[in-house]
Each structure stands twice: as structure tokens, then as C-alpha cells.
PDB file of C-alpha atoms in Angstrom:
ATOM      1  CA  UNK A 154      -4.965 -12.613  -9.779  1.00 89.00           C
ATOM      2  CA  UNK A 155      -5.919 -13.712  -6.267  1.00 92.00           C
ATOM      3  CA  UNK A 156      -3.850 -13.086  -3.140  1.00 93.00           C
ATOM      4  CA  UNK A 157      -4.300 -13.458   0.596  1.00 95.00           C
ATOM      5  CA  UNK A 158      -2.861 -10.663   2.761  1.00 97.00           C
ATOM      6  CA  UNK A 159      -1.958 -11.701   6.320  1.00 97.00           C
ATOM      7  CA  UNK A 160      -1.086 -10.044   9.657  1.00 97.00           C
ATOM      8  CA  UNK A 161      -1.212  -6.587   8.181  1.00 98.00           C
ATOM      9  CA  UNK A 162      -0.525  -3.316   9.983  1.00 98.00           C
ATOM     10  CA  UNK A 163      -1.918  -0.031   8.670  1.00 98.00           C
ATOM     11  CA  UNK A 164       0.203   2.837  10.076  1.00 98.00           C
ATOM     12  CA  UNK A 165      -0.946   6.248   8.808  1.00 98.00           C
ATOM     13  CA  UNK A 166       0.241   9.806   9.331  1.00 98.00           C
ATOM     14  CA  UNK A 167      -1.465  13.043   8.193  1.00 98.00           C
ATOM     15  CA  UNK A 168       0.689  15.303   6.012  1.00 98.00           C
ATOM     16  CA  UNK A 169      -0.029  18.543   4.136  1.00 98.00           C
ATOM     17  CA  UNK A 170      -1.277  17.759   0.652  1.00 97.00           C
ATOM     18  CA  UNK A 171       1.191  20.294  -0.724  1.00 97.00           C
ATOM     19  CA  UNK A 172       4.092  18.221   0.623  1.00 96.00           C
ATOM     20  CA  UNK A 173       3.350  15.183  -1.516  1.00 97.00           C
ATOM     21  CA  UNK A 174       1.595  16.797  -4.486  1.00 97.00           C
ATOM     22  CA  UNK A 175       4.825  17.068  -6.475  1.00 96.00           C
ATOM     23  CA  UNK A 176       5.420  13.328  -5.921  1.00 97.00           C
ATOM     24  CA  UNK A 177       2.105  12.371  -7.545  1.00 96.00           C
ATOM     25  CA  UNK A 178       1.983  11.906 -11.341  1.00 94.00           C
ATOM     26  CA  UNK A 179       0.307  14.589 -13.396  1.00 88.00           C
ATOM     27  CA  UNK A 180      -3.217  13.405 -14.087  1.00 90.00           C
ATOM     28  CA  UNK A 181      -3.952  12.374 -10.492  1.00 95.00           C
ATOM     29  CA  UNK A 182      -4.995  14.557  -7.554  1.00 96.00           C
ATOM     30  CA  UNK A 183      -4.214  14.108  -3.883  1.00 98.00           C
ATOM     31  CA  UNK A 184      -7.187  12.792  -1.892  1.00 98.00           C
ATOM     32  CA  UNK A 185      -7.690  14.332   1.554  1.00 97.00           C
ATOM     33  CA  UNK A 186      -9.599  13.704   4.766  1.00 97.00           C
ATOM     34  CA  UNK A 187     -10.176  16.513   7.296  1.00 94.00           C
ATOM     35  CA  UNK A 188      -7.912  18.748   5.238  1.00 96.00           C
ATOM     36  CA  UNK A 189      -4.892  16.411   5.235  1.00 98.00           C
ATOM     37  CA  UNK A 190      -3.360  13.940   2.877  1.00 98.00           C
ATOM     38  CA  UNK A 191      -2.401  10.634   4.499  1.00 98.00           C
ATOM     39  CA  UNK A 192       0.752   8.571   4.082  1.00 98.00           C
ATOM     40  CA  UNK A 193       0.629   4.909   5.036  1.00 98.00           C
ATOM     41  CA  UNK A 194       3.345   2.384   5.866  1.00 98.00           C
ATOM     42  CA  UNK A 195       1.866  -1.101   5.545  1.00 98.00           C
ATOM     43  CA  UNK A 196       3.832  -4.264   6.469  1.00 98.00           C
ATOM     44  CA  UNK A 197       2.284  -7.716   5.933  1.00 98.00           C
ATOM     45  CA  UNK A 198       2.897 -11.061   4.265  1.00 97.00           C
ATOM     46  CA  UNK A 199       0.985 -12.610   1.412  1.00 95.00           C
ATOM     47  CA  UNK A 200       0.302 -16.129   0.221  1.00 93.00           C
ATOM     48  CA  UNK A 201      -2.140 -18.138  -1.921  1.00 90.00           C
ATOM     49  CA  UNK A 202      -1.095 -16.129  -4.974  1.00 90.00           C
ATOM     50  CA  UNK A 203      -2.568 -17.433  -8.216  1.00 87.00           C
ATOM     51  CA  UNK A 204      -3.106 -16.147 -11.716  1.00 84.00           C
ATOM     52  CA  UNK A 205      -6.595 -16.855 -12.993  1.00 81.00           C
ATOM     53  CA  UNK A 206      -6.860 -20.320 -14.462  1.00 76.00           C
ATOM     54  CA  UNK A 207      -3.350 -21.366 -13.460  1.00 72.00           C
ATOM     55  CA  UNK A 208      -1.969 -23.365 -10.519  1.00 70.00           C
ATOM     56  CA  UNK A 209       0.229 -21.751  -7.895  1.00 69.00           C
ATOM     57  CA  UNK A 210       3.568 -20.626  -9.334  1.00 67.00           C
ATOM     58  CA  UNK A 211       6.545 -22.254  -7.577  1.00 67.00           C
ATOM     59  CA  UNK A 212       8.609 -19.670  -5.702  1.00 65.00           C
ATOM     60  CA  UNK A 213       5.861 -17.052  -5.951  1.00 72.00           C
ATOM     61  CA  UNK A 214       3.272 -18.231  -3.466  1.00 75.00           C
ATOM     62  CA  UNK A 215       4.399 -16.717  -0.159  1.00 88.00           C
ATOM     63  CA  UNK A 216       6.555 -13.713   0.813  1.00 94.00           C
ATOM     64  CA  UNK A 217       6.536 -10.539   2.972  1.00 97.00           C
ATOM     65  CA  UNK A 218       5.708  -7.128   1.521  1.00 97.00           C
ATOM     66  CA  UNK A 219       5.984  -3.549   2.760  1.00 98.00           C
ATOM     67  CA  UNK A 220       4.101  -0.655   1.130  1.00 97.00           C
ATOM     68  CA  UNK A 221       4.544   3.100   1.250  1.00 98.00           C
ATOM     69  CA  UNK A 222       1.329   4.627  -0.070  1.00 98.00           C
ATOM     70  CA  UNK A 223      -1.054   7.547  -0.232  1.00 98.00           C
ATOM     71  CA  UNK A 224      -4.527   8.151  -1.647  1.00 98.00           C
ATOM     72  CA  UNK A 225      -5.498   9.864  -4.863  1.00 98.00           C
ATOM     73  CA  UNK A 226      -8.374  10.506  -7.230  1.00 97.00           C
ATOM     74  CA  UNK A 227      -8.540  10.395 -10.995  1.00 93.00           C
ATOM     75  CA  UNK A 228     -10.242  13.633 -12.097  1.00 88.00           C
ATOM     76  CA  UNK A 229     -12.068  12.169 -15.102  1.00 85.00           C
ATOM     77  CA  UNK A 230     -14.170   9.799 -12.953  1.00 89.00           C
ATOM     78  CA  UNK A 231     -13.350  11.128  -9.444  1.00 92.00           C
ATOM     79  CA  UNK A 232     -12.683   7.498  -8.492  1.00 94.00           C
ATOM     80  CA  UNK A 233     -10.475   7.188  -5.423  1.00 96.00           C
ATOM     81  CA  UNK A 234      -7.635   4.725  -5.179  1.00 97.00           C
ATOM     82  CA  UNK A 235      -4.193   3.909  -3.828  1.00 98.00           C
ATOM     83  CA  UNK A 236      -0.956   5.369  -5.166  1.00 98.00           C
ATOM     84  CA  UNK A 237       2.218   3.541  -4.135  1.00 97.00           C
ATOM     85  CA  UNK A 238       5.459   5.438  -3.666  1.00 97.00           C
ATOM     86  CA  UNK A 239       7.172   2.079  -3.198  1.00 97.00           C
ATOM     87  CA  UNK A 240       6.534  -1.595  -2.575  1.00 97.00           C
ATOM     88  CA  UNK A 241       9.263  -3.736  -1.028  1.00 97.00           C
ATOM     89  CA  UNK A 242       9.034  -7.505  -1.387  1.00 96.00           C
ATOM     90  CA  UNK A 243      11.185 -10.386  -0.258  1.00 94.00           C
ATOM     91  CA  UNK A 244      10.847 -12.281  -3.541  1.00 93.00           C
ATOM     92  CA  UNK A 245      12.820 -11.219  -6.661  1.00 93.00           C
ATOM     93  CA  UNK A 246      10.451 -13.079  -8.994  1.00 89.00           C
ATOM     94  CA  UNK A 247       7.480 -11.151  -7.618  1.00 90.00           C
ATOM     95  CA  UNK A 248       9.397  -7.866  -7.938  1.00 94.00           C
ATOM     96  CA  UNK A 249      10.198  -8.540 -11.606  1.00 92.00           C
ATOM     97  CA  UNK A 250       6.641  -9.654 -12.394  1.00 88.00           C
ATOM     98  CA  UNK A 251       5.015  -6.623 -10.725  1.00 91.00           C
ATOM     99  CA  UNK A 252       7.405  -4.134 -12.324  1.00 93.00           C
ATOM    100  CA  UNK A 253       6.874  -5.675 -15.772  1.00 91.00           C
ATOM    101  CA  UNK A 254       3.133  -6.304 -15.824  1.00 89.00           C
ATOM    102  CA  UNK A 255       1.782  -3.787 -13.293  1.00 92.00           C
ATOM    103  CA  UNK A 256       4.338  -0.965 -13.700  1.00 93.00           C
ATOM    104  CA  UNK A 257       4.544  -0.708  -9.916  1.00 95.00           C
ATOM    105  CA  UNK A 258       7.681   0.601  -8.124  1.00 96.00           C
ATOM    106  CA  UNK A 259       8.714  -2.667  -6.474  1.00 96.00           C
ATOM    107  CA  UNK A 260      12.079  -3.170  -4.770  1.00 96.00           C
ATOM    108  CA  UNK A 261      13.753  -6.422  -3.818  1.00 96.00           C
ATOM    109  CA  UNK A 262      14.499  -6.330  -0.097  1.00 97.00           C
ATOM    110  CA  UNK A 263      15.896  -8.552   2.598  1.00 97.00           C
ATOM    111  CA  UNK A 264      12.829  -9.080   4.775  1.00 97.00           C
ATOM    112  CA  UNK A 265      11.820 -11.027   7.849  1.00 97.00           C
ATOM    113  CA  UNK A 266       8.614 -11.319   9.848  1.00 97.00           C
ATOM    114  CA  UNK A 267       8.592 -13.151  13.187  1.00 96.00           C
ATOM    115  CA  UNK A 268       5.484 -14.270  15.047  1.00 94.00           C
ATOM    116  CA  UNK A 269       6.264 -13.281  18.646  1.00 93.00           C
ATOM    117  CA  UNK A 270       3.042 -14.293  20.356  1.00 83.00           C
ATOM    118  CA  UNK A 271      -0.701 -13.907  20.102  1.00 84.00           C
ATOM    119  CA  UNK A 272      -1.016 -11.600  17.076  1.00 90.00           C
ATOM    120  CA  UNK A 273       2.274  -9.851  17.802  1.00 96.00           C
ATOM    121  CA  UNK A 274       4.974  -9.550  15.137  1.00 98.00           C
ATOM    122  CA  UNK A 275       8.522  -8.304  14.651  1.00 98.00           C
ATOM    123  CA  UNK A 276       9.102  -7.058  11.114  1.00 98.00           C
ATOM    124  CA  UNK A 277      12.295  -5.982   9.350  1.00 98.00           C
ATOM    125  CA  UNK A 278      13.176  -4.909   5.822  1.00 98.00           C
ATOM    126  CA  UNK A 279      16.282  -3.575   4.079  1.00 97.00           C
ATOM    127  CA  UNK A 280      16.552  -2.873   0.361  1.00 96.00           C
ATOM    128  CA  UNK A 281      19.101  -4.729  -1.699  1.00 94.00           C
ATOM    129  CA  UNK A 282      21.353  -3.267  -4.390  1.00 88.00           C
ATOM    130  CA  UNK A 283      20.457   0.392  -3.785  1.00 87.00           C
ATOM    131  CA  UNK A 284      22.523   3.301  -2.489  1.00 84.00           C
ATOM    132  CA  UNK A 285      19.726   4.085  -0.042  1.00 82.00           C
ATOM    133  CA  UNK A 286      19.077   0.996   2.099  1.00 85.00           C
ATOM    134  CA  UNK A 287      15.593   2.209   3.098  1.00 95.00           C
ATOM    135  CA  UNK A 288      15.505   0.158   6.292  1.00 97.00           C
ATOM    136  CA  UNK A 289      12.406  -0.610   8.344  1.00 98.00           C
ATOM    137  CA  UNK A 290      12.171  -2.325  11.721  1.00 98.00           C
ATOM    138  CA  UNK A 291       9.059  -2.408  13.857  1.00 98.00           C
ATOM    139  CA  UNK A 292       7.109  -4.494  16.317  1.00 98.00           C
ATOM    140  CA  UNK A 293       3.322  -4.448  16.202  1.00 98.00           C
ATOM    141  CA  UNK A 294       0.401  -6.232  17.790  1.00 98.00           C
ATOM    142  CA  UNK A 295      -3.366  -6.438  17.683  1.00 97.00           C
ATOM    143  CA  UNK A 296      -5.226  -5.314  20.790  1.00 97.00           C
ATOM    144  CA  UNK A 297      -8.004  -7.793  20.030  1.00 94.00           C
ATOM    145  CA  UNK A 298     -10.659  -5.081  19.827  1.00 95.00           C
ATOM    146  CA  UNK A 299     -12.675  -4.353  16.703  1.00 95.00           C
ATOM    147  CA  UNK A 300     -12.061  -0.917  15.241  1.00 93.00           C
ATOM    148  CA  UNK A 301     -14.602   1.461  13.779  1.00 81.00           C
ATOM    149  CA  UNK A 302     -15.159   1.215  10.043  1.00 77.00           C
ATOM    150  CA  UNK A 303     -16.515   4.719   9.513  1.00 85.00           C
ATOM    151  CA  UNK A 304     -14.956   8.054   8.671  1.00 94.00           C
ATOM    152  CA  UNK A 305     -11.176   7.949   8.619  1.00 96.00           C
ATOM    153  CA  UNK A 306     -10.909   4.144   8.760  1.00 96.00           C
ATOM    154  CA  UNK A 307     -13.098   3.823   5.703  1.00 95.00           C
ATOM    155  CA  UNK A 308     -11.164   6.530   3.848  1.00 97.00           C
ATOM    156  CA  UNK A 309      -7.833   4.801   4.513  1.00 97.00           C
ATOM    157  CA  UNK A 310      -8.740   1.188   3.816  1.00 95.00           C
ATOM    158  CA  UNK A 311     -11.766   0.875   1.536  1.00 94.00           C
ATOM    159  CA  UNK A 312      -9.958   1.455  -1.746  1.00 95.00           C
ATOM    160  CA  UNK A 313     -10.873  -0.554  -4.824  1.00 96.00           C
ATOM    161  CA  UNK A 314      -8.424   0.755  -7.409  1.00 97.00           C
ATOM    162  CA  UNK A 315      -4.695   1.324  -7.698  1.00 97.00           C
ATOM    163  CA  UNK A 316      -3.053   3.909  -9.904  1.00 97.00           C
ATOM    164  CA  UNK A 317       0.417   3.945 -11.371  1.00 95.00           C
ATOM    165  CA  UNK A 318       2.277   5.820 -14.100  1.00 91.00           C
ATOM    166  CA  UNK A 319       4.359   4.715 -17.046  1.00 82.00           C
ATOM    167  CA  UNK A 320       6.062   6.260 -20.070  1.00 72.00           C
ATOM    168  CA  UNK A 321       3.676   7.825 -22.556  1.00 60.00           C
ATOM    169  CA  UNK A 322       4.159   8.308 -26.269  1.00 58.00           C
ATOM    170  CA  UNK A 323       7.212  10.209 -27.446  1.00 48.00           C
ATOM    171  CA  UNK A 324       6.941  13.840 -26.409  1.00 50.00           C
ATOM    172  CA  UNK A 325       3.908  13.231 -24.192  1.00 58.00           C
ATOM    173  CA  UNK A 326       3.541  13.144 -20.422  1.00 63.00           C
ATOM    174  CA  UNK A 327       3.523   9.856 -18.542  1.00 75.00           C
ATOM    175  CA  UNK A 328       0.441   7.722 -19.023  1.00 90.00           C
ATOM    176  CA  UNK A 329      -1.754   6.863 -16.032  1.00 93.00           C
ATOM    177  CA  UNK A 330      -2.821   3.251 -15.526  1.00 94.00           C
ATOM    178  CA  UNK A 331      -5.583   1.914 -13.283  1.00 96.00           C
ATOM    179  CA  UNK A 332      -6.019  -1.551 -11.843  1.00 96.00           C
ATOM    180  CA  UNK A 333      -9.266  -2.634 -10.222  1.00 96.00           C
ATOM    181  CA  UNK A 334      -9.135  -4.367  -6.833  1.00 96.00           C
ATOM    182  CA  UNK A 335     -11.902  -6.246  -5.061  1.00 95.00           C
ATOM    183  CA  UNK A 336     -12.112  -7.430  -1.469  1.00 95.00           C
ATOM    184  CA  UNK A 337     -14.531  -7.519   1.412  1.00 94.00           C
ATOM    185  CA  UNK A 338     -14.342  -4.646   3.921  1.00 93.00           C
ATOM    186  CA  UNK A 339     -11.195  -4.935   6.014  1.00 95.00           C
ATOM    187  CA  UNK A 340     -11.762  -6.668   9.402  1.00 95.00           C
ATOM    188  CA  UNK A 341      -9.909  -3.982  11.357  1.00 97.00           C
ATOM    189  CA  UNK A 342      -8.686  -4.264  14.949  1.00 97.00           C
ATOM    190  CA  UNK A 343      -7.065  -1.670  17.171  1.00 97.00           C
ATOM    191  CA  UNK A 344      -3.287  -1.982  17.292  1.00 98.00           C
ATOM    192  CA  UNK A 345      -0.080  -0.867  18.968  1.00 98.00           C
ATOM    193  CA  UNK A 346       3.352  -0.532  17.368  1.00 98.00           C
ATOM    194  CA  UNK A 347       6.911   0.551  18.086  1.00 98.00           C
ATOM    195  CA  UNK A 348       8.981   1.764  15.137  1.00 98.00           C
ATOM    196  CA  UNK A 349      12.699   1.279  15.668  1.00 98.00           C
ATOM    197  CA  UNK A 350      13.680   2.372  12.139  1.00 98.00           C
ATOM    198  CA  UNK A 351      11.453   3.762   9.399  1.00 98.00           C
ATOM    199  CA  UNK A 352      13.516   5.129   6.512  1.00 97.00           C
ATOM    200  CA  UNK A 353      10.998   4.528   3.728  1.00 97.00           C
ATOM    201  CA  UNK A 354       9.272   7.938   3.728  1.00 98.00           C
ATOM    202  CA  UNK A 355      12.535   9.902   3.700  1.00 96.00           C
ATOM    203  CA  UNK A 356      13.857   7.692   0.889  1.00 96.00           C
ATOM    204  CA  UNK A 357      11.005   9.011  -1.261  1.00 96.00           C
ATOM    205  CA  UNK A 358      11.126  12.661  -0.224  1.00 96.00           C
ATOM    206  CA  UNK A 359       8.419  12.500   2.452  1.00 97.00           C
ATOM    207  CA  UNK A 360       8.764  13.927   5.944  1.00 97.00           C
ATOM    208  CA  UNK A 361       6.355  12.419   8.457  1.00 98.00           C
ATOM    209  CA  UNK A 362       5.100  14.550  11.350  1.00 97.00           C
ATOM    210  CA  UNK A 363       6.456  13.822  14.813  1.00 96.00           C
ATOM    211  CA  UNK A 364       3.174  12.446  16.115  1.00 97.00           C
ATOM    212  CA  UNK A 365       1.896   8.918  16.815  1.00 97.00           C
ATOM    213  CA  UNK A 366       0.408   7.257  13.737  1.00 98.00           C
ATOM    214  CA  UNK A 367      -3.144   5.987  13.377  1.00 97.00           C
ATOM    215  CA  UNK A 368      -2.828   2.204  13.718  1.00 98.00           C
ATOM    216  CA  UNK A 369      -5.000  -0.709  12.607  1.00 98.00           C
ATOM    217  CA  UNK A 370      -4.354  -4.453  12.381  1.00 98.00           C
ATOM    218  CA  UNK A 371      -6.028  -7.042  10.151  1.00 97.00           C
ATOM    219  CA  UNK A 372      -5.587 -10.801  10.448  1.00 96.00           C
ATOM    220  CA  UNK A 373      -6.266 -11.789   6.833  1.00 97.00           C
ATOM    221  CA  UNK A 374      -8.144 -10.820   3.702  1.00 97.00           C
ATOM    222  CA  UNK A 375      -8.472 -12.307   0.221  1.00 96.00           C
ATOM    223  CA  UNK A 376      -7.839  -9.781  -2.536  1.00 96.00           C
ATOM    224  CA  UNK A 377      -8.627  -9.961  -6.258  1.00 96.00           C
ATOM    225  CA  UNK A 378      -6.488  -7.842  -8.580  1.00 95.00           C
ATOM    226  CA  UNK A 379      -7.248  -7.204 -12.252  1.00 94.00           C
ATOM    227  CA  UNK A 380      -4.757  -6.263 -14.975  1.00 92.00           C
ATOM    228  CA  UNK A 381      -3.992  -2.573 -15.350  1.00 93.00           C
ATOM    229  CA  UNK A 382      -5.374  -0.489 -18.216  1.00 93.00           C
ATOM    230  CA  UNK A 383      -4.309   2.947 -19.464  1.00 92.00           C
ATOM    231  CA  UNK A 384      -6.674   5.790 -18.734  1.00 89.00           C
ATOM    232  CA  UNK A 385      -7.790   8.160 -21.508  1.00 82.00           C
ATOM    233  CA  UNK A 386      -5.525  11.157 -21.935  1.00 69.00           C
ATOM    234  CA  UNK A 387      -6.872  14.243 -20.182  1.00 56.00           C
ATOM    235  CA  UNK A 388      -6.117  17.902 -20.161  1.00 49.00           C
ATOM    236  CA  UNK A 389      -3.350  18.220 -17.538  1.00 48.00           C
ATOM    237  CA  UNK A 390      -4.752  18.728 -14.052  1.00 45.00           C
ATOM    238  CA  UNK A 391      -2.150  19.854 -11.481  1.00 47.00           C
ATOM    239  CA  UNK A 392      -1.535  17.213  -8.850  1.00 47.00           C
ATOM    240  CA  UNK A 393      -1.127  20.027  -6.339  1.00 46.00           C
ATOM    241  CA  UNK A 394      -4.903  20.427  -6.201  1.00 53.00           C
ATOM    242  CA  UNK A 395      -6.161  18.139  -3.432  1.00 58.00           C
ATOM    243  CA  UNK A 396      -9.731  16.900  -3.399  1.00 55.00           C
ATOM    244  CA  UNK A 397     -11.721  16.090  -0.263  1.00 59.00           C
ATOM    245  CA  UNK A 398     -13.184  12.702   0.540  1.00 57.00           C
ATOM    246  CA  UNK A 399     -16.835  12.448  -0.519  1.00 53.00           C
ATOM    247  CA  UNK A 400     -19.430  12.876   2.212  1.00 51.00           C
ATOM    248  CA  UNK A 401     -21.364   9.725   3.181  1.00 47.00           C
ATOM    249  CA  UNK A 402     -24.851   9.578   1.707  1.00 43.00           C
TER     250      UNK A 402
END
């Protein structure tokens, strides 16, 4: 599948790995940088969505999306990737497709993104048909200055796999699935943002620290996503054991 991600904000907060370890499926370990796990809230909109060999699907070619994510490693290969606590989308067809074929925790939400000026956006989201509305409202903008792509920036954005969990065989723990992702390095710019409401983390049992987030903006990027495959069953490895980011060669 190909997608184009547009006007994306990366907002990241450091959290103790022990805080989110119990929220990660058994079989994955929390990935850390400078001793902390990182939780990201990522609003954007996507378009140019196509399945390989097929034309664009009517009603599924353009919609906003909002991710709540962290970073993990799979102990068998030590391959780092993204783990999504939730993905909100403004398109019910996309939500059904992603839940069915990618086993990802998508939610149908009432969403709106407004272009307020030169690379400045007002973004809102509110979940439909749930007891917890999980609202999000923010305004963000690019500062028009290229950001570094080393160290923390690379750890947070250069991820080429996603992991998710699904029911295993009867009497067994949940199975872990991996999907490969390919894209060029993110063209990151420095950013500013004001968060009026951000209920997503609390809706999933995460408490963010009362500090400003690390912010990055990206104008657009084409992304290629492969189908997910189950990983081989492993001896259980407690998710509470964080692993550090590998040192650059």
C-alpha cells in the first residue's frame, strides 16, 4: 500500500519506561533514548492511498489521522519499530479496513484540520461512539527551519516497522505481528504548538509529564506499507525490560 502523509506534527514527551511497560504486549520491549521511553502524539492528514495494482478506492483516498504511539523492539531480531496505542481517523471505511487487515487499534473520530496560514494548522478530533470522547485540539506551525536528523530526532522518526498484537491460539498469549514500512528520511522542520485539549494519553492509561514536548513538523512524505506477518513464538520476555537505542556506528 502507498500513502502520502501531509502537514504532520511530531509531539513527543519522555516518560519512564516502567510507566508504559504494562501497556506493551508481551513479546515486545520498550525502546529508550537517554534512559526514557517516548510517547508521541502525531496529527496529520493522508491522501494518495492505493493498494498495489489497484486504482484509488472511492471514499478512501483522503482523510485526517491522529496517532498515539511509542517505540519498541522485538527481542528475537532487536529490530526497532512503532507501537500504536491508538489511531484515530476521520474515515469509517479506513478504520474498518485497518482493524481487519492490519489489526491496528483504529477509532472512528470526528476530525477537522484547517489551514490557517503559511504552514500553520488548527486540528481537532473527538472519538465517536465511545464512553471516553478522547478529544484533541491543537494549533501548530512550522518555523521554516530545518531540524537536526541525528540523535533523538532519528530515534523518534526513522522507524521502518510497526508492531501490533492479536489473539493467539487457544490457551496461548497474544501473537505479535510486524509490518514493514519504507520511506525516505523525514524532512523535519522546527515547530511550535499550543495544545488546548489532549485527552488521548489519559484515555490509554498514560500520564504525560508537565513539560513542553519535543516538536517537529514535516510537509509531506510518501510511505510504503507492507502486509503484516506473525512473528515466530518466543519464550516470554517481560515488556517491563526496556532496551536502549543502539549507538551510531
